[in-house]
Coordinates of C-alpha atoms and ligand atoms in Angstrom, one line a residue:
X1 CA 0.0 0.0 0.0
X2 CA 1.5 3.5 -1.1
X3 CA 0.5 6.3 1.5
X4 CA 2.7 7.4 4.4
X5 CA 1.7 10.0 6.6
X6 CA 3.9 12.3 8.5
X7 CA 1.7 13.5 11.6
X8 CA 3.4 15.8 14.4
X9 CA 2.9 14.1 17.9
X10 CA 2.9 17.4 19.9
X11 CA 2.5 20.9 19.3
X12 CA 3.4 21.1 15.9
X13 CA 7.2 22.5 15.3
X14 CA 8.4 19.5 15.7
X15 CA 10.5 19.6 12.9
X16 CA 8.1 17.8 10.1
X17 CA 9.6 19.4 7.2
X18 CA 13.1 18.2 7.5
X19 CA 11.9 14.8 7.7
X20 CA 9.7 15.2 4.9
X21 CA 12.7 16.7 2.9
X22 CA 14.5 13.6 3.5
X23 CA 11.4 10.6 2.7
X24 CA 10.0 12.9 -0.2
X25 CA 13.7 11.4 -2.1
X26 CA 11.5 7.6 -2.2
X27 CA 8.3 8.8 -3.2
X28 CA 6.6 10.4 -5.8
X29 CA 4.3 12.9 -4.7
X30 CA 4.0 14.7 -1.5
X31 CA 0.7 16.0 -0.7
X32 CA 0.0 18.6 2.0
X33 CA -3.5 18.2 3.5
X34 CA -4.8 20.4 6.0
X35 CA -3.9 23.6 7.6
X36 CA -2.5 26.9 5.8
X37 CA -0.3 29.6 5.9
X38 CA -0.2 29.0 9.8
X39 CA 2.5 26.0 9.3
X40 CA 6.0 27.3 9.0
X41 CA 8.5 24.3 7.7
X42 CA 12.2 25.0 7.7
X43 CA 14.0 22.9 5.8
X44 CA 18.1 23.3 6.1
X45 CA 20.7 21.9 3.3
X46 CA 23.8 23.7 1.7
X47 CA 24.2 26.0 4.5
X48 CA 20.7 27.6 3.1
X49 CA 17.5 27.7 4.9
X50 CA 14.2 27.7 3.6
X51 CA 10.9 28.3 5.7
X52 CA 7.4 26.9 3.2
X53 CA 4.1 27.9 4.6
X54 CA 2.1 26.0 2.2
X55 CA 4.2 23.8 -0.3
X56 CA 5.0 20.7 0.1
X57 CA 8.8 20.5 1.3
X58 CA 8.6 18.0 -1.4
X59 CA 9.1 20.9 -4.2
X60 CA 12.9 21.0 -3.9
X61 CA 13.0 17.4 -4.6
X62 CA 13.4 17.0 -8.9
X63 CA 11.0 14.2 -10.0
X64 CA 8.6 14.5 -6.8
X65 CA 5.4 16.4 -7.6
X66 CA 3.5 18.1 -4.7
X67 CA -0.2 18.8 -4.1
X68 CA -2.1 21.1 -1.8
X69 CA -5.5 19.2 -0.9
X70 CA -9.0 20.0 -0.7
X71 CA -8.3 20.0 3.4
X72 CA -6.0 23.8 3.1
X73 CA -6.9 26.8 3.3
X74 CA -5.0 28.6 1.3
X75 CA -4.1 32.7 1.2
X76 CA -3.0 33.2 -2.3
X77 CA -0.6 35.8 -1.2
X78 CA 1.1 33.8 0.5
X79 CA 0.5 31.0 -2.4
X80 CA 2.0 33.5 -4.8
X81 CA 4.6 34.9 -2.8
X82 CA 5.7 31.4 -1.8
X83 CA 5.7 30.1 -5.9
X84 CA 7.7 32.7 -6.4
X85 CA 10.5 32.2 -3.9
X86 CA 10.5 28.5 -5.3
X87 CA 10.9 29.5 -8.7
X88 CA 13.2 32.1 -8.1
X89 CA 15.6 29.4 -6.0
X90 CA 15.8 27.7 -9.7
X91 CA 13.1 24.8 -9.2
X92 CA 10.4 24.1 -11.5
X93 CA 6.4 24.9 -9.9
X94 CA 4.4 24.6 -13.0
X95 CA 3.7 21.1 -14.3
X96 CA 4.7 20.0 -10.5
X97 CA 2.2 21.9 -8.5
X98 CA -1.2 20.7 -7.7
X99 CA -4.0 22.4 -6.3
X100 CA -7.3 20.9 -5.4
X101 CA -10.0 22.9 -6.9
X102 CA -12.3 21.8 -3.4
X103 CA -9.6 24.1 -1.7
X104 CA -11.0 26.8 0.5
X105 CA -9.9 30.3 0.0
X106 CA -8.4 32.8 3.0
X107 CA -9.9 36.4 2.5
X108 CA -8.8 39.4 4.2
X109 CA -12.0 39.7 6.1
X110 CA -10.9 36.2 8.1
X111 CA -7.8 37.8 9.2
X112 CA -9.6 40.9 10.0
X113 CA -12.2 39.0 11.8
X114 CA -9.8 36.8 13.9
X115 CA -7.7 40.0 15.1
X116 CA -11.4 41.4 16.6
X117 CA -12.1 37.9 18.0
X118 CA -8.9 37.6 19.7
X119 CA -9.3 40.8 21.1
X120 CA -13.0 40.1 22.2
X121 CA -11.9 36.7 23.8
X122 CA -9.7 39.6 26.0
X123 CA -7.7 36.9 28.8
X124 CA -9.0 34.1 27.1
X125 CA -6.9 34.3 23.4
X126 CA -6.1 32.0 21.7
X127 CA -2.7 33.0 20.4
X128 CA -3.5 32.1 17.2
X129 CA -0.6 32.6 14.1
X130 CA -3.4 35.7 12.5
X131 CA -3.5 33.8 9.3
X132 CA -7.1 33.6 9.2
X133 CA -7.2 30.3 9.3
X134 CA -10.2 29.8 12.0
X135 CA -12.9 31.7 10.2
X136 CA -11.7 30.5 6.7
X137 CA -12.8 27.0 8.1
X138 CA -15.5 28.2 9.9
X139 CA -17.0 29.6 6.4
X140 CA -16.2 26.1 5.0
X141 CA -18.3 24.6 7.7
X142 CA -21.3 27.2 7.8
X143 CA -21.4 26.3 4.0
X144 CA -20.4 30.3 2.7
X145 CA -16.8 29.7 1.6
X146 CA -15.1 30.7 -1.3
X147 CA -13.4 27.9 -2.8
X148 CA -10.5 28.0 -5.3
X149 CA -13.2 26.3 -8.4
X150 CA -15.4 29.7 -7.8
X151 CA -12.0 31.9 -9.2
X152 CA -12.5 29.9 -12.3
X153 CA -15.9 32.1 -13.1
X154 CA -15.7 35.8 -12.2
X155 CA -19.4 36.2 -12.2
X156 CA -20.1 33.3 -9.7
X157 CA -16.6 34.9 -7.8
X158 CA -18.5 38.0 -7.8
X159 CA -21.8 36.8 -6.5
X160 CA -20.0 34.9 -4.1
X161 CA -18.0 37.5 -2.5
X162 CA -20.6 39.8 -2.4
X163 CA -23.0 37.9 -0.8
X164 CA -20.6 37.0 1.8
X165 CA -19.0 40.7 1.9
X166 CA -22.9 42.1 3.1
X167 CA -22.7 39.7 6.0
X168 CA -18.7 40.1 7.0
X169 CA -18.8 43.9 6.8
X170 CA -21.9 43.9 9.3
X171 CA -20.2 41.3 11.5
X172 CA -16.5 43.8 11.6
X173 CA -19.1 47.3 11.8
X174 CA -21.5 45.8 14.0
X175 CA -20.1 43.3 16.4
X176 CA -16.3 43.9 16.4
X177 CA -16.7 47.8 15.9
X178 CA -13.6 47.3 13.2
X179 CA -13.2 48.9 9.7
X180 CA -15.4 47.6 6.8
X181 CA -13.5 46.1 3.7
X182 CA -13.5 47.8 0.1
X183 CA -15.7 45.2 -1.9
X184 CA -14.8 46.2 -5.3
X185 CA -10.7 46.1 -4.4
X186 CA -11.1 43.1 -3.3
X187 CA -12.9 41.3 -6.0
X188 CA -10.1 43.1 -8.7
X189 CA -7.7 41.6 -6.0
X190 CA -9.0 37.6 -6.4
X191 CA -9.8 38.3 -10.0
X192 CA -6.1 39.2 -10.5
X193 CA -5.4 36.0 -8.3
X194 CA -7.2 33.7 -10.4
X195 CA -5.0 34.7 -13.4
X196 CA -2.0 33.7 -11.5
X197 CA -3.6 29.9 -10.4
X198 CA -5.1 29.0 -12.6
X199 CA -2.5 26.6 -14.1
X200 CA -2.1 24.9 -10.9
X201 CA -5.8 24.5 -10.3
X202 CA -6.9 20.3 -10.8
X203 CA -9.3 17.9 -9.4
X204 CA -6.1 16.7 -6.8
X205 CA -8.2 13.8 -5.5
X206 CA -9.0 12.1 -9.0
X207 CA -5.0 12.9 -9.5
X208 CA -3.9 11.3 -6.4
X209 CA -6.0 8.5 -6.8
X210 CA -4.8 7.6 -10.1
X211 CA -1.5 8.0 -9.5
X212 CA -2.4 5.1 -6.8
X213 CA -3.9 3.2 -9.1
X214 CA -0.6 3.4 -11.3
X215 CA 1.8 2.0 -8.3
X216 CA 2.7 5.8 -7.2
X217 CA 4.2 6.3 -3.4
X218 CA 2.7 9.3 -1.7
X219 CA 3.7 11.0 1.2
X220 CA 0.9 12.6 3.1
X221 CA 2.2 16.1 5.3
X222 CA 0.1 17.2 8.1
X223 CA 1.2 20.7 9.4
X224 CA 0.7 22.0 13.1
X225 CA 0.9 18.7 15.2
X226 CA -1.5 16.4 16.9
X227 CA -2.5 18.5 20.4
X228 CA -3.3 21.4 18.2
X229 CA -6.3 19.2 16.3
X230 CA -9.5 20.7 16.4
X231 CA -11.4 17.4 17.7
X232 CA -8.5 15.3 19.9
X233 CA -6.5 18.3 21.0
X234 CA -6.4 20.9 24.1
X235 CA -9.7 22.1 22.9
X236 CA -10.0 25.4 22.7
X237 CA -6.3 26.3 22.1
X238 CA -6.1 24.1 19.1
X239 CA -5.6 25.0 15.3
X240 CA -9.2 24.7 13.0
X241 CA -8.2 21.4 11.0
X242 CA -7.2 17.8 11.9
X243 CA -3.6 17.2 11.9
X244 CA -4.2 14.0 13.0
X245 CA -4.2 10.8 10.5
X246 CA -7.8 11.1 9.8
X247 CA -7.1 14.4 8.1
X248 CA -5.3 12.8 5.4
X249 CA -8.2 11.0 3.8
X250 CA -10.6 14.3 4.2
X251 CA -8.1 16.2 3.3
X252 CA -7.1 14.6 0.7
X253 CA -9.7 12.5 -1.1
X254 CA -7.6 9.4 -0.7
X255 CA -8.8 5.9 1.0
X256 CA -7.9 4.8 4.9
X257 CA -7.0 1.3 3.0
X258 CA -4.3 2.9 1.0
X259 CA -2.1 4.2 4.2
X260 CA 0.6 1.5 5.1
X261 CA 3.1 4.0 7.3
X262 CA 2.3 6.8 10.1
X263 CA 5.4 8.6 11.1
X264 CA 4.8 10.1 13.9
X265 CA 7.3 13.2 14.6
X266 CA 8.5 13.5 17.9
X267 CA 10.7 16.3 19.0
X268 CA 13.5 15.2 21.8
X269 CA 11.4 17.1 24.1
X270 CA 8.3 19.6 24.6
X271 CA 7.6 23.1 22.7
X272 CA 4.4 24.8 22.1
X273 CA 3.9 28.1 21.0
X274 CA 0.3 30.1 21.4
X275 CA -1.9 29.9 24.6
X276 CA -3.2 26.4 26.5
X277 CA -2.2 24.2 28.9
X278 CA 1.3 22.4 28.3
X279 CA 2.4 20.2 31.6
X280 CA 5.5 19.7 31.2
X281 CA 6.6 23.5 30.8
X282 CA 9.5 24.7 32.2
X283 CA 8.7 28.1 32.6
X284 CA 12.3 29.1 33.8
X285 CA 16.1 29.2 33.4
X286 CA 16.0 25.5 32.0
X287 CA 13.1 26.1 29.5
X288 CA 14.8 29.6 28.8
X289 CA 18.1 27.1 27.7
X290 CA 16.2 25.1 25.6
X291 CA 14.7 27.6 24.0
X292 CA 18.1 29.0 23.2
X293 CA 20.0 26.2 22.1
X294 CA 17.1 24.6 20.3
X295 CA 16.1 28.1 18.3
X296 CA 13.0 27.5 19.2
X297 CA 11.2 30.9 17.9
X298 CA 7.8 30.1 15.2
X299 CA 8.7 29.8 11.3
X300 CA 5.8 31.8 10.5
X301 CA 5.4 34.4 13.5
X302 CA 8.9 34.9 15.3
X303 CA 7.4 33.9 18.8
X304 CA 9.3 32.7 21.6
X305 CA 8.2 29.1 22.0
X306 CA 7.2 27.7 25.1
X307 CA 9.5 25.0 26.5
X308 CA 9.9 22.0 28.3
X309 CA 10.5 17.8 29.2
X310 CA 9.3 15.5 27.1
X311 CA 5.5 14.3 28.4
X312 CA 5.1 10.5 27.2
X313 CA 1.8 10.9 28.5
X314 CA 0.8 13.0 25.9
X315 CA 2.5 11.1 23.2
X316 CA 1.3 7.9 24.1
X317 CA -1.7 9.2 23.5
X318 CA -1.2 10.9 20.1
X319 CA 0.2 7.5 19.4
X320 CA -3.2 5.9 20.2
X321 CA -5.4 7.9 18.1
X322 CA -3.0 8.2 15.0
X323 CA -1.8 4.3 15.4
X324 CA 1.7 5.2 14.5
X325 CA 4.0 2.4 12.8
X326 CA 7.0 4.4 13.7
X327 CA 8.6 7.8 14.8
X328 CA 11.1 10.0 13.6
X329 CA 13.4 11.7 16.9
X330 CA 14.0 15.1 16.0
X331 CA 16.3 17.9 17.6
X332 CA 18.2 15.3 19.8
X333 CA 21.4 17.1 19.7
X334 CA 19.5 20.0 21.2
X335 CA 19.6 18.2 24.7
X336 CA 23.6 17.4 24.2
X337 CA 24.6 19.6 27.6
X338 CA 22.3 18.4 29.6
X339 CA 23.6 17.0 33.4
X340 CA 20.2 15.5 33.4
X341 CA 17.0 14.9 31.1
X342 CA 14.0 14.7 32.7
X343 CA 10.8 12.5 31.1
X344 CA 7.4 12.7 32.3
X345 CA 5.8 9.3 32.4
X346 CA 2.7 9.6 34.0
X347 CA 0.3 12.5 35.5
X348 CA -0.7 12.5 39.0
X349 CA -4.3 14.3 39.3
X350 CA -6.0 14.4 42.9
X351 CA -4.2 12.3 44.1
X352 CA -4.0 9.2 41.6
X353 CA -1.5 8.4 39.3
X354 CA -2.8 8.0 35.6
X355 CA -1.8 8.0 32.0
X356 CA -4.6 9.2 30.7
X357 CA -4.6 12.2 28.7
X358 CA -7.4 14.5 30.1
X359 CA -9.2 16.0 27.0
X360 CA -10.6 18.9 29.5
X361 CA -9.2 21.8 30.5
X362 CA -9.8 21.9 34.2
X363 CA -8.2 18.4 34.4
X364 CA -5.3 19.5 32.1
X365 CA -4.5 22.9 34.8
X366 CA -4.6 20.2 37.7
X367 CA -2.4 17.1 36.3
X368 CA 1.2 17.1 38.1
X369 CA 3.6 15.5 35.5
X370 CA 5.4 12.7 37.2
X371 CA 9.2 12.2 35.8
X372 CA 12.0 9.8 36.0
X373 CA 15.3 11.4 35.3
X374 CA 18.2 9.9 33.4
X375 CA 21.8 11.3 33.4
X376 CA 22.5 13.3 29.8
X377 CA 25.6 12.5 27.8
X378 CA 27.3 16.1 28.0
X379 CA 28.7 15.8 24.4
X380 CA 28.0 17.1 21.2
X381 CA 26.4 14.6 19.1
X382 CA 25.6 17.3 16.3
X383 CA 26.1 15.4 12.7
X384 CA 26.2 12.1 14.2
X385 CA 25.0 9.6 11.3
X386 CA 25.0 6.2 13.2
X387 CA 23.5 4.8 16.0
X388 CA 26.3 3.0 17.4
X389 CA 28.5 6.4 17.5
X390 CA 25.5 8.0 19.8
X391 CA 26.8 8.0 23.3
X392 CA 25.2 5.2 25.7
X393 CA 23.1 8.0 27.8
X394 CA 21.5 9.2 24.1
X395 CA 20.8 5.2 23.0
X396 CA 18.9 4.9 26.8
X397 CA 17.3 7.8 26.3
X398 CA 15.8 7.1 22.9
X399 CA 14.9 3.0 23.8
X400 CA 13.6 4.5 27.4
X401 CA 10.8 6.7 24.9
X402 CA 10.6 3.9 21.9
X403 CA 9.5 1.0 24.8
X404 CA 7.0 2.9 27.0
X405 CA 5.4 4.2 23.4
X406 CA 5.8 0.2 22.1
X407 CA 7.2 1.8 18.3
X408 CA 10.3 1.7 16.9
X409 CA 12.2 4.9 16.0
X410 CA 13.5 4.9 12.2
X411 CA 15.1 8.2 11.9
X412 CA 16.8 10.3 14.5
X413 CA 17.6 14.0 13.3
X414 CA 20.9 14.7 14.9
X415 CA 21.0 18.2 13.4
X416 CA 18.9 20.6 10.8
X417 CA 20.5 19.7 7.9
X418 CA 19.1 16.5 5.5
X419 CA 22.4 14.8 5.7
X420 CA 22.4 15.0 10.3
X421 CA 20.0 11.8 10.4
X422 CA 20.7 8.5 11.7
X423 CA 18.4 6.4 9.5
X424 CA 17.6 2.6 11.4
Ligands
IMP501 P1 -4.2 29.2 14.2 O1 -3.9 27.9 13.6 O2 -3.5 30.3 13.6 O3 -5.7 29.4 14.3 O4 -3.7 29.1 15.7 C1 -4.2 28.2 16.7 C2 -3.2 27.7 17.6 O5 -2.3 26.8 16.9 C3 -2.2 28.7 18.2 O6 -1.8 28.3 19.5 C4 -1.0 28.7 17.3 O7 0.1 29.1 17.9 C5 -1.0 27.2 17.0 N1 -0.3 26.9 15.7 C6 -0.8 27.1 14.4 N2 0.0 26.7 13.5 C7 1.1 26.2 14.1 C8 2.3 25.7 13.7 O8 2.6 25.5 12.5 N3 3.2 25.3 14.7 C9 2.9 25.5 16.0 N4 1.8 26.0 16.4 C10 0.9 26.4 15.5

């Protein structure tokens, strides 16, 4: 069977578009399916780096062909903007680039619209990335989207945005007390748009599907990671979309009985950026070293991520609901100084020790994360390409997380760059 799926097991960040970089080289299409300009992957080679919001990290692979599914939403400034940094890098979009026609569109009045809301939610914010990406879905779901197939007829585009335009301007007068949008602009703006997709614009499903049928490999991407999901995450400081494996077929239009490999991506320890409850934070001088050694700031919004141990609750979990068949380690050499590395292995909550996940927020404020501490191996293992080379306190550490989660580890990033992997 020819899908794999590349799901981040935490908070997203978790370093997904290296890895992606480095299996897109055995398949032939990569296929991003949910999400939008709020993912940021950095992908590191030739002393380059390269942040992609919404292409595949596939695209700087020659023969691979990548596909944005019917699951994005996609801003097409930040489509266009991001075509043209590929192009301009020397690599071929057209003929390579896929977008579903079932895609949903980003308008400026969902940004808008989320800056008011985050303000109106005052202490309760989400933190959201201000892509827009909530009421884009939202507009899916209440059935008054825009979708990419409306650019393909101005008058339907027209009809569409204005009927939606009426309601949006009262909601941002009304409601939000914000400034109204210029209707006309912004109908000359997604007309100009449309010029600009249009050759990329296809029926991505009945591609990906037939490219099944033909004995093609595909590599499904999930962006954000599988806490942030709108249905199994820390509800409500999750993304709008499902990260999660489930995604992939909704997102995508391609069946459940065609995925062989879930790769879940697990970074050596805990980041999340954006509001919500995180147990294992170290909000302190450690966390503050992680955060420096580990560059942990957002690919799309320059935040300072939120730090701290490793929490096999929570991945044991994420393992559950995406049944993962292995895991890529990421960032290992991050932890290389460390006297000690703590893991949490189970939660105590009033009282009792569990390792349950709580799906509710009071729960999630209350859990005390329970840790076992192993020494750390105080040496740089940046580069290092093979698992017997890895110092003995790095191999513990890894089998320690690989038994308690019962799946094997096939890749462990030792570095950003494509060639810092130790491939099992
Ligand atoms: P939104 O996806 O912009 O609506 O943001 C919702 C939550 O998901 C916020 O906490 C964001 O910080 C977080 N988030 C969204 N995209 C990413 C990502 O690519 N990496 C990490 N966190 C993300």
């Amino acid at each position: 069977m020819p899908v794999s799926v590349v799901i981040g097991s935490q908070w997203g960040d978790e370093g997904k578009g290296k890895i992606v970089d480095l299996i897109s080289q055995d398949v032939d299409i990569v296929a991003r399916y949910q999400g939008g300009a709020n993912a940021g992957h950095t992908i590191c080679w030739e002393d380059k780096t390269f942040v992609l919001h919404l292409i595949p990290s596939g695209i700087f692979q020659e023969g691979v062909d990548c596909v944005i599914g019917n699951g994005v939403v996609i801003d097409p400034v930040a489509m266009m903007q991001e075509i043209g940094m590929v192009r301009d890098l020397g690599y071929d979009v057209e003929g390579r680039l896929f977008i579903s026609h079932n895609a949903h569109l980003i308008m400026p009045y969902h940004k808008r619209i989320e800056e008011a809301r985050e303000k109106f939610r005052d202490g309760g914010a989400i933190g959201t990335t201000g892509r827009g990406i909530g009421p884009a879905y939202v507009d899916k779901f209440a059935r008054t989207g825009i979708r990419v197939v409306d650019l393909l007829d101005r008058d339907v585009l027209r009809k569409k945005i204005l009927a939606s335009m009426e309601e949006k301007n009262a909601i941002l007068e009304k409601i939000y007390g914000a400034e109204k949008i210029d209707v006309e602009a912004l109908i000359e703006e997604y007309v100009e748009f449309d010029k600009l997709i249009d050759p990329y614009i296809t029926d991505t499903t009945e591609f990906l599907c037939r490219s099944l049928k033909e004995g093609k490999r595909i590599l499904a991407e999930g962006a954000q990671g599988s806490l942030l999901d709108v249905d199994f995450g820390t509800y409500p400081f999750v993304t709008s979309s499902h990260p999660t494996v489930g995604g992939c077929c909704t997102g995508l239009g391609v069946p459940p009985t065609a995925i062989d490999r879930v790769i879940g991506i697990v970074k050596a320890y805990s980041t999340r950026v954006g509001n919500g409850p995180f147990p294992t934070e170290l909000d302190n001088a450690q966390g503050e070293e992680l955060r420096k050694t580990g560059h942990e700031f957002g690919a799309t919004t320059g935040r300072p991520r939120r730090c701290g141990w490793l929490d096999l609750v929570a991945l044991n979990y994420t393992s559950m609901i995406n049944g993962f068949t292995e895991l890529a380690i990421t960032k290992l050499d991050v932890l290389s100084n460390l006297e000690e590395i703590k893991i949490c292995t189970d939660y105590k909550l009033n009282g009792k020790t569990i390792r349950r996940f709580p799906s509710d927020l009071p729960s999630l404020a209350l859990v005390e994360p329970q840790y076992i501490t192993m020494p750390g191996w105080k040496t740089d293992i940046t580069g290092i390409t093979d698992w017997d080379a890895l110092p003995i306190e790095a191999r513990n550490y890894l089998n320690f997380v690989t038994n308690y989660l019962e799946v094997p580890a096939h890749i462990i990033a030792t570095g950003p760059k494509r060639e810092q992997t130790i491939v099992l």
